Short mmCIF file of C-alpha atoms and ligand atoms in Angstrom, two decimals:
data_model
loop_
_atom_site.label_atom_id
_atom_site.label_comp_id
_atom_site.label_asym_id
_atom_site.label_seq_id
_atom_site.Cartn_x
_atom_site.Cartn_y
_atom_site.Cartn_z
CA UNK A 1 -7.38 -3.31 26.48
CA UNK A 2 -4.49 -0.72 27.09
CA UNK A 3 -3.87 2.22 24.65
CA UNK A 4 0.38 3.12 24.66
CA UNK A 5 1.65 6.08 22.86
CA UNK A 6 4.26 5.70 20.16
CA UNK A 7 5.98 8.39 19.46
CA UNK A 8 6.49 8.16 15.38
CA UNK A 9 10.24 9.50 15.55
CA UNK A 10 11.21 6.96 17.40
CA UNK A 11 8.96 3.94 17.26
CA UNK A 12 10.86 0.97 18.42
CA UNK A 13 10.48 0.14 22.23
CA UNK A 14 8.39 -1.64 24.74
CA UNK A 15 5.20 -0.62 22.86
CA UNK A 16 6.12 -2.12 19.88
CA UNK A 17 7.41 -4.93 21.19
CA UNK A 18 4.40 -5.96 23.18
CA UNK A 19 2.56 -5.41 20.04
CA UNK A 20 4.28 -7.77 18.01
CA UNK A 21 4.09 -10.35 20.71
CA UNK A 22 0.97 -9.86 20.98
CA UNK A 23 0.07 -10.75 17.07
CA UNK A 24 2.17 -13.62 17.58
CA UNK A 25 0.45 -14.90 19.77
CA UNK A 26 -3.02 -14.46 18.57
CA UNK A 27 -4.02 -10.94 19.98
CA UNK A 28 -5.82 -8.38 18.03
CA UNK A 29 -3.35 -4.87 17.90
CA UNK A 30 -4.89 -2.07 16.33
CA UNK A 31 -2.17 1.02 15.12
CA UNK A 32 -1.55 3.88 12.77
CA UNK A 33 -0.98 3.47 9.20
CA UNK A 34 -0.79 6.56 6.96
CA UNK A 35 -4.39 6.08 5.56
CA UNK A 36 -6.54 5.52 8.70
CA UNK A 37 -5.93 3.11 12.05
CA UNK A 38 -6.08 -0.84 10.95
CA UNK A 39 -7.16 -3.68 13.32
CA UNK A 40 -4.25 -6.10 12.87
CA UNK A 41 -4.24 -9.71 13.32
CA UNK A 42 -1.23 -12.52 12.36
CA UNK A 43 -3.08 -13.32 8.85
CA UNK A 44 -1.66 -17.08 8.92
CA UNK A 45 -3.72 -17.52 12.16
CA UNK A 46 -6.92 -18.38 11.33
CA UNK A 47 -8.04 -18.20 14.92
CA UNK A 48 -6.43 -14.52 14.91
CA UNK A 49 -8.23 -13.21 11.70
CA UNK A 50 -11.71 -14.70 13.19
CA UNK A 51 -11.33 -12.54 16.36
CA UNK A 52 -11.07 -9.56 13.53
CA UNK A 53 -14.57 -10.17 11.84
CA UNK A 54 -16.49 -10.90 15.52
CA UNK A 55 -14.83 -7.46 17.03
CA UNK A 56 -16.09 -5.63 14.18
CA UNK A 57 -19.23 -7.33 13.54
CA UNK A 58 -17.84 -7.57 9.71
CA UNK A 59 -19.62 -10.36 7.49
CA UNK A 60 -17.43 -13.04 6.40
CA UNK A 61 -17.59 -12.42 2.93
CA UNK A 62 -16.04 -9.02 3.24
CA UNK A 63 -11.97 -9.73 2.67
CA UNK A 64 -9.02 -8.63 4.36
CA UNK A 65 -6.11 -6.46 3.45
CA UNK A 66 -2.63 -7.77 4.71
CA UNK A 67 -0.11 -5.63 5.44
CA UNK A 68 3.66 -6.26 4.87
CA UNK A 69 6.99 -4.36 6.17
CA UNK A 70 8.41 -4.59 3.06
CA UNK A 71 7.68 -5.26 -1.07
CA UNK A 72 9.86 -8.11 -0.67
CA UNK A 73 7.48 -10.14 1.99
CA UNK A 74 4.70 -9.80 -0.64
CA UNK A 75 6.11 -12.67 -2.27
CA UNK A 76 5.41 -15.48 -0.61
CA UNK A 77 1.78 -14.29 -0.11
CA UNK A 78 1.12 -14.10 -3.94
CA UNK A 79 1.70 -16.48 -6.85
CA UNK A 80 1.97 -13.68 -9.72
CA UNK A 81 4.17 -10.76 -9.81
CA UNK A 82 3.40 -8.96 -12.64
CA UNK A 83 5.88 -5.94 -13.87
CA UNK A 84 2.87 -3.72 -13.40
CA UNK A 85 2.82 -4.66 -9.65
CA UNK A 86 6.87 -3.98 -9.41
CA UNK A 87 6.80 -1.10 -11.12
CA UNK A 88 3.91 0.24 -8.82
CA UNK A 89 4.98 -1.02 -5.57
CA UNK A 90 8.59 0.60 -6.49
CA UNK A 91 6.47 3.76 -7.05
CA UNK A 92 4.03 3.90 -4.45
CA UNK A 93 5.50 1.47 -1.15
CA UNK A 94 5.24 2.17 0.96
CA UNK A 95 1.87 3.93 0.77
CA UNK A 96 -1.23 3.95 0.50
CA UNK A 97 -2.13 1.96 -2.72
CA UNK A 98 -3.36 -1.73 -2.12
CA UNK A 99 -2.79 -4.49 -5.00
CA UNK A 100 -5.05 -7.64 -5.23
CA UNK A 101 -3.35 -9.90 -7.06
CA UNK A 102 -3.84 -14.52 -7.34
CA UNK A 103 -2.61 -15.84 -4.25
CA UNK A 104 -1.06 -18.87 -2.81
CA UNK A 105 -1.98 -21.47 -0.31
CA UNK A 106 -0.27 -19.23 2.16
CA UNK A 107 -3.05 -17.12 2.78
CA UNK A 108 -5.77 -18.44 4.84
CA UNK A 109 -9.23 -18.34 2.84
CA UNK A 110 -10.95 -16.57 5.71
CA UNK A 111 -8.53 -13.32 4.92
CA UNK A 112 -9.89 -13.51 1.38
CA UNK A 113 -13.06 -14.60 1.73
CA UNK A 114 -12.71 -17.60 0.18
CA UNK A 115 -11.19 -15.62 -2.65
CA UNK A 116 -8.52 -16.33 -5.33
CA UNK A 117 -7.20 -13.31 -4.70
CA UNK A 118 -5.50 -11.50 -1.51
CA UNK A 119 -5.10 -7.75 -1.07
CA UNK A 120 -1.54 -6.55 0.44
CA UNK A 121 -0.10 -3.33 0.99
CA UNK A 122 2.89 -1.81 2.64
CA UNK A 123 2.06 0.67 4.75
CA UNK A 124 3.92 4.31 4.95
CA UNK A 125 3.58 4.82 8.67
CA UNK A 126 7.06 4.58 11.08
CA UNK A 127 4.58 2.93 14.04
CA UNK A 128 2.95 0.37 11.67
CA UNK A 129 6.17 -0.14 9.99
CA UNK A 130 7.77 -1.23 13.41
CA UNK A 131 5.30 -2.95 14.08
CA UNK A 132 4.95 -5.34 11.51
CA UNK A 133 9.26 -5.56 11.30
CA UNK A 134 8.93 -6.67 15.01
CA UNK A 135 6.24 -9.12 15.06
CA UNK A 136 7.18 -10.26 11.78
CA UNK A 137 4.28 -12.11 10.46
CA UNK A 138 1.82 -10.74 7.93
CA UNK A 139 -1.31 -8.70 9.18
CA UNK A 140 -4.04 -8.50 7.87
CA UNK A 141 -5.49 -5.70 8.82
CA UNK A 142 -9.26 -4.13 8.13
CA UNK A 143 -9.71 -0.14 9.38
CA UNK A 144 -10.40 -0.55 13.18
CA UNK A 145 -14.03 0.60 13.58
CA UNK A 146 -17.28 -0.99 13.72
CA UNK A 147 -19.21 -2.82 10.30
CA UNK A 148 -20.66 0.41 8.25
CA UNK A 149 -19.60 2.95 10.59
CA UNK A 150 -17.08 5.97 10.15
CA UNK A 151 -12.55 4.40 10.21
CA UNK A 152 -10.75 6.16 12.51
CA UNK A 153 -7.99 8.54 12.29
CA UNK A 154 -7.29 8.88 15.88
CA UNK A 155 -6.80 6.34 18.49
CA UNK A 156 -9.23 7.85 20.42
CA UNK A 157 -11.66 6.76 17.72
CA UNK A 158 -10.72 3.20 17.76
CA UNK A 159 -11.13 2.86 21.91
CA UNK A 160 -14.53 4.46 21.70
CA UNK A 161 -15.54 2.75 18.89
CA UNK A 162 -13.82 -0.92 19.19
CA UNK A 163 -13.07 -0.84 22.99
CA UNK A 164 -12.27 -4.10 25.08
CA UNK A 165 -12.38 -6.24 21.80
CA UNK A 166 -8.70 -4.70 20.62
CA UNK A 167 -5.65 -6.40 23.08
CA UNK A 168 -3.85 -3.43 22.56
CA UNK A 169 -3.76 0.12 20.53
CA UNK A 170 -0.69 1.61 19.56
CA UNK A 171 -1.72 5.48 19.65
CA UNK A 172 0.89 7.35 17.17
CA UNK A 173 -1.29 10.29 16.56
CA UNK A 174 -3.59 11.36 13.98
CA UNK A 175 -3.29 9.72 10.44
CA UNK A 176 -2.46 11.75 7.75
CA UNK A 177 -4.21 11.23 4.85
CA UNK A 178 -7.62 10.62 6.14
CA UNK A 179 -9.05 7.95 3.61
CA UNK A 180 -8.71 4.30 2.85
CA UNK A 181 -5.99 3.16 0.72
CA UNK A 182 -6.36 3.07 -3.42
CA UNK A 183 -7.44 -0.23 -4.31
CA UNK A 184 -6.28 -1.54 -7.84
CA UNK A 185 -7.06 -4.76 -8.90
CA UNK A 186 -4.27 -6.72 -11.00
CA UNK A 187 -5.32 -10.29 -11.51
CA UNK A 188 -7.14 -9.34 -14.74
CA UNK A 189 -6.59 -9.23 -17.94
CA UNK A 190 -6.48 -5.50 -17.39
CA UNK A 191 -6.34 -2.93 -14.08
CA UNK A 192 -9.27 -1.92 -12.45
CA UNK A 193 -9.77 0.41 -9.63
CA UNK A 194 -11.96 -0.78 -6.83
CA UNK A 195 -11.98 1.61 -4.72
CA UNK A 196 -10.39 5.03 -5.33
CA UNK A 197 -8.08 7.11 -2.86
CA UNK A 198 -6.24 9.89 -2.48
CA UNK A 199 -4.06 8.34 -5.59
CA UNK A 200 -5.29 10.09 -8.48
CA UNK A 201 -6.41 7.03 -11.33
CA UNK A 202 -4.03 9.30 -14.31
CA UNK A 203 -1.13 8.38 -12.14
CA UNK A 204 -1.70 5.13 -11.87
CA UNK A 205 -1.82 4.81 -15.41
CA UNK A 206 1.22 6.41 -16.27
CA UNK A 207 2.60 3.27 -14.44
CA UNK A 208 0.13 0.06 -15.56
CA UNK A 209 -1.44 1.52 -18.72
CA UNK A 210 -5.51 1.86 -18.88
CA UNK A 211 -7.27 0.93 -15.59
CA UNK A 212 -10.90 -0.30 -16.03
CA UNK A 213 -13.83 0.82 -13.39
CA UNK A 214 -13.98 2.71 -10.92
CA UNK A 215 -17.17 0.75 -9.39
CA UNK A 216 -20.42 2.11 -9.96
CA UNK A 217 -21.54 4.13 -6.82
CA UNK A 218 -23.92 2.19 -5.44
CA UNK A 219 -24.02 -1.89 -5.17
CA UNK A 220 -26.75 -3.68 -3.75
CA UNK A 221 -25.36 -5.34 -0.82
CA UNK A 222 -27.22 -8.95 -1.62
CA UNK A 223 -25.19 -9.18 -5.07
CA UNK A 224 -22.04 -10.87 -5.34
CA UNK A 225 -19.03 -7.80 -5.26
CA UNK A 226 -15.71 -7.62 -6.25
CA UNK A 227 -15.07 -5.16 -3.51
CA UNK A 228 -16.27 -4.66 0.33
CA UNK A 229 -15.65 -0.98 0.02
CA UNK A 230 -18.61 -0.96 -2.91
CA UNK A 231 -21.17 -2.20 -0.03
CA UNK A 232 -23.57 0.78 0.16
CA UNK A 233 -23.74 1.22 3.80
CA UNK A 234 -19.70 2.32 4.19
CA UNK A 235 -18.02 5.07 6.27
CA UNK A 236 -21.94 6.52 7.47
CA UNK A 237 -21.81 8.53 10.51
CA UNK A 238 -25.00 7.74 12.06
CA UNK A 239 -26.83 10.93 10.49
CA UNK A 240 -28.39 11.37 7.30
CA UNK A 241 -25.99 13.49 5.42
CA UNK A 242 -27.22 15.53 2.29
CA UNK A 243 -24.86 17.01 -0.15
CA UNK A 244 -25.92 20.45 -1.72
CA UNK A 245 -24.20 21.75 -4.94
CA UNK A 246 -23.16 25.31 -4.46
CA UNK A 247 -25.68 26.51 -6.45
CA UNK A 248 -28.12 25.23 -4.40
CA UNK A 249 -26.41 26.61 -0.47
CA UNK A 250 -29.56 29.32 -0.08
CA UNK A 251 -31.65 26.10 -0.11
CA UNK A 252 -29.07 24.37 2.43
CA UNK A 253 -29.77 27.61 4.64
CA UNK A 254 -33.50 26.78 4.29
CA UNK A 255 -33.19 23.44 5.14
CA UNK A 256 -31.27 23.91 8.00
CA UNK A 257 -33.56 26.95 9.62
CA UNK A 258 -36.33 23.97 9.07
CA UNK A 259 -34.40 21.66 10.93
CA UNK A 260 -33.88 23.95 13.79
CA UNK A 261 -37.35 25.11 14.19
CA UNK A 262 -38.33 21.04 14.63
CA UNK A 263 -35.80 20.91 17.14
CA UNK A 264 -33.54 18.53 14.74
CA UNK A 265 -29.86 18.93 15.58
CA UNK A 266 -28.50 19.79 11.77
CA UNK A 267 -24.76 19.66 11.27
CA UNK A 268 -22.74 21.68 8.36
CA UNK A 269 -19.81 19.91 6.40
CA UNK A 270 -18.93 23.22 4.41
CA UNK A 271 -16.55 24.46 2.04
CA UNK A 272 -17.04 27.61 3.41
CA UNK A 273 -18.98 29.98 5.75
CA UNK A 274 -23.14 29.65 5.81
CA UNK A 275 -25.61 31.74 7.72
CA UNK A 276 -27.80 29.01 9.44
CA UNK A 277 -28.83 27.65 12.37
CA UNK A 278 -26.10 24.61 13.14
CA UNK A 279 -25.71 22.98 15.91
CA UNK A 280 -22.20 22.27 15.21
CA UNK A 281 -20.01 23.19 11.80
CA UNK A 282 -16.61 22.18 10.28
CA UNK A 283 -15.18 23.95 7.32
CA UNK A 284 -13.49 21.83 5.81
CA UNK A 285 -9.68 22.65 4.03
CA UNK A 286 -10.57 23.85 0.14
CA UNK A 287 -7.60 21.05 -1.14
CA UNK A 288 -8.66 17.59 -1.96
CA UNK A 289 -5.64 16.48 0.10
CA UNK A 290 -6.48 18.45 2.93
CA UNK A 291 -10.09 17.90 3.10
CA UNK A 292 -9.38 13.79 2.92
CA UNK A 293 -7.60 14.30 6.51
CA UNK A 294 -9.74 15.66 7.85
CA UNK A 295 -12.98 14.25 6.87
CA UNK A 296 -13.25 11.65 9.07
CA UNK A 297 -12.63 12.90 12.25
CA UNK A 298 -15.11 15.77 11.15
CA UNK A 299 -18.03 13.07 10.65
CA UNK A 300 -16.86 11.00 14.25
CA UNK A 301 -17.64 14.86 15.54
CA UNK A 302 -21.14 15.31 14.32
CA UNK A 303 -21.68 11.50 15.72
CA UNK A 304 -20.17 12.97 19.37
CA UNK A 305 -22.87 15.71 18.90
CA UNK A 306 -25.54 13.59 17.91
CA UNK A 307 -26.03 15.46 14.86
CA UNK A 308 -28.94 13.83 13.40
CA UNK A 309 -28.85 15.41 10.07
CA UNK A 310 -25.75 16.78 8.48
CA UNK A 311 -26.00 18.95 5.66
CA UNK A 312 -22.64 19.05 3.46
CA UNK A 313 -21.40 21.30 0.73
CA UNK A 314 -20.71 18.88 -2.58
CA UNK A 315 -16.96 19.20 -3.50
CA UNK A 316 -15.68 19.87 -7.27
CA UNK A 317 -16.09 17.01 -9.82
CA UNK A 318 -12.31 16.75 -10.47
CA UNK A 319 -10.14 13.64 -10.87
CA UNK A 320 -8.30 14.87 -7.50
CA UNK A 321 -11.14 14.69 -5.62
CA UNK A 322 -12.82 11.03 -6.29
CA UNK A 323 -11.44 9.33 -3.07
CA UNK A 324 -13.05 11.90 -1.30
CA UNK A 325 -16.08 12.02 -3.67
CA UNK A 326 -16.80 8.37 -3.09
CA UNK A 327 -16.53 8.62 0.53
CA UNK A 328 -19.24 11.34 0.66
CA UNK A 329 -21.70 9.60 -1.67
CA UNK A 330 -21.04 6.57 0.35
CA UNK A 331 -21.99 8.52 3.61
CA UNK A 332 -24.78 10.19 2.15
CA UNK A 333 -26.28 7.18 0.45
CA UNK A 334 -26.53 5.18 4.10
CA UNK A 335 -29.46 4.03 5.13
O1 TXA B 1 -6.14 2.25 4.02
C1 TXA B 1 -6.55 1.09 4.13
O2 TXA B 1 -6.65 0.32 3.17
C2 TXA B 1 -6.90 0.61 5.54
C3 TXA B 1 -5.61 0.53 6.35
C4 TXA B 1 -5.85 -0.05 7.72
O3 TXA B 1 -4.66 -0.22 5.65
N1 TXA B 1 -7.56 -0.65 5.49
C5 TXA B 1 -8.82 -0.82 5.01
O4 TXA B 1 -9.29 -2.11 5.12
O5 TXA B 1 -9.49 0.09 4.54
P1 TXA B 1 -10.82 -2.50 4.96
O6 TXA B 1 -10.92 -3.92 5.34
O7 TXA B 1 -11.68 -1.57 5.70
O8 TXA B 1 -11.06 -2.44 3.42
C6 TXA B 1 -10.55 -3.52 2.67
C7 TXA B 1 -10.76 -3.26 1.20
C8 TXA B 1 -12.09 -3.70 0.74
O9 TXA B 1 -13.00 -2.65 0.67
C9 TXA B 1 -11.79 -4.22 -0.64
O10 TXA B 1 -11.91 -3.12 -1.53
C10 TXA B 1 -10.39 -4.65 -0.63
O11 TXA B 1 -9.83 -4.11 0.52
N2 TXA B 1 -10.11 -6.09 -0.72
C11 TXA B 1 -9.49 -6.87 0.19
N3 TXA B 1 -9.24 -8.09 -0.33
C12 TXA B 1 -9.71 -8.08 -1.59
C13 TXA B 1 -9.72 -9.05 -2.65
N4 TXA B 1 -9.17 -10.25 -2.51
N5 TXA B 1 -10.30 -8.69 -3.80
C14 TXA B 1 -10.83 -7.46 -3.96
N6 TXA B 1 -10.82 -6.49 -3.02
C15 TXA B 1 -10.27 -6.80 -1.84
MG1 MG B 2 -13.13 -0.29 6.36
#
């Protein structure tokens, strides 16, 4: 496995290159998209996508997001183009806002799961964007970390957390937004939002009309889903986090002092300054965009520290901040 810097201003260059050669051939090339770091793969090689699910350790039944350089290549990969999906690609690609639509024989049945349906998206990143112009294939692409555990937003996460199984990593910094894409489901008779983002649901409207869901917030993981990102066990760090209304931070305190006194390492995820006995604390930015960033490199932190209890100030039920809403119940619902 090597890791090569790509500098973002001017992606295209022997990094790139061997990265697209690399998915040609079959190799597994993990790099930056806008959201978090994906684990790409040449999705019309079935031999390719396979390495994907055994370096994760990701069930076959969980599908596959391919990635495109531009709205354009979508076609081929999908046998309805609804206006709704124009009008929202036009809008949002690229960015971070996947659409499932019906899709043709093009698309191997091991990216979808055996699926009628594929997921694409193109991405808003200058490194992923040269890559996938270069190699010029689809990739499908998954975020590069581990079954259940915490995506990455650094390339540092995906070496420690991926390592030998990735060919190559294209390291073009930290991501910016910090969450998984916005996953909206066309192939229905109506919208419906699988997994929310940092795309707020009211503007996606404006564009496709009413959008049904989003999914409950918990899915047993034995029942048929329509959605991967509903499995319970989803972006955990390997602590138990708790979230704590503000109301309720003078019983946070308690807890942690508890915690401390039974020689627990406690972690704080706040919104702002508390008096207790952490081992480690971020506070986190007050703005749902801001927060989203950095989220996830906060939870890979109380991981590094071994943190084995994170206690997390619950952020403001507001439309804005359901992407990162859903990733916190998620995290705090593991295990
Ligand atoms: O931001 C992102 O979306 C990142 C970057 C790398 O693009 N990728 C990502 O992939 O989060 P992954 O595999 O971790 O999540 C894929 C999600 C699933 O949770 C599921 O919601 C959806 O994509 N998905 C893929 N194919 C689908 C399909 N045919 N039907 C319904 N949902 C699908
Ligand atoms: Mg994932």
């Amino acid at each position: 496995m090597r890791v090569e810097r790509v500098d973002p201003a001017h992606p295209y260059g022997e990094a790139i290159d061997r990265g697209a050669r690399l998915l040609r051939a079959g190799g597994l090339v993990a790099f930056p998209t806008e959201t978090v770091y994906g684990l790409g793969a040449n999705a019309l090689d079935e031999a390719a996508v396979q390495r994907i699910f055994e370096a994760k350790g990701r069930p076959r039944y969980n599908p596959l997001i391919v990635h495109v350089g531009e709205t354009d290549l979508v076609r081929p990969l999908v046998r309805e183009w609804p206006d709704a999906a124009a009008r929202l690609a036009s809008r949002f690609w690229p960015g971070p806002l996947t659409l499932v639509l019906p899709r043709t024989d093009r698309v191997s049945a091991l990216v979808t799961a055996g699926l009628d349906t594929v997921a694409v998206r193109v991405p808003h990143h200058p490194v992923a964007l040269a890559l996938l112009r270069a190699a010029a294939v689809p990739v499908a692409a998954p975020s590069a970390n581990l079954f259940t555990r915490i995506s990455p937003t650094t390339a540092e996460h995906v070496r420690a957390g991926l390592g030998s199984a990735v060919d190559l990593i294209l390291d073009g910094g930290p991501t910016r937004v910090g969450i998984e894409s916005t996953v909206l489901d066309l192939s229905g008779e109506r919208p419906r939002l699988l997994r929310p983002g940092t795309i707020e649901r009211e503007a996606l409207e404006r564009i496709a009309g009413p959008i049904d869901g989003p999914p409950a917030e918990e899915v047993d993981t034995e029942q048929p889903r329509p959605s991967p990102g509903m499995v319970r066990q989803h972006y955990a760090p390997r602590g138990t986090l708790r979230l704590f209304p503000e109301a309720e931070r003078s019983g946070m305190a308690a807890v942690a002092r508890r915690a401390d006194a039974a020689g627990v390492k406690v972690g704080g995820l706040l919104l702002q300054p508390l008096d207790a006995p952490f081992a480690h604390t971020v506070t986190m930015p007050a703005d749902p965009a801001g927060y989203a960033a950095r989220l996830y490199s906060a939870l890979h932190e109380f991981d590094a520290r071994n943190c084995e209890v994170i206690l997390a100030d619950a952020v403001p039920e507001d439309p804005r901040w359901a992407g990162v809403r859903d990733r916190l119940s998620r995290a705090a619902n593991h295990g």
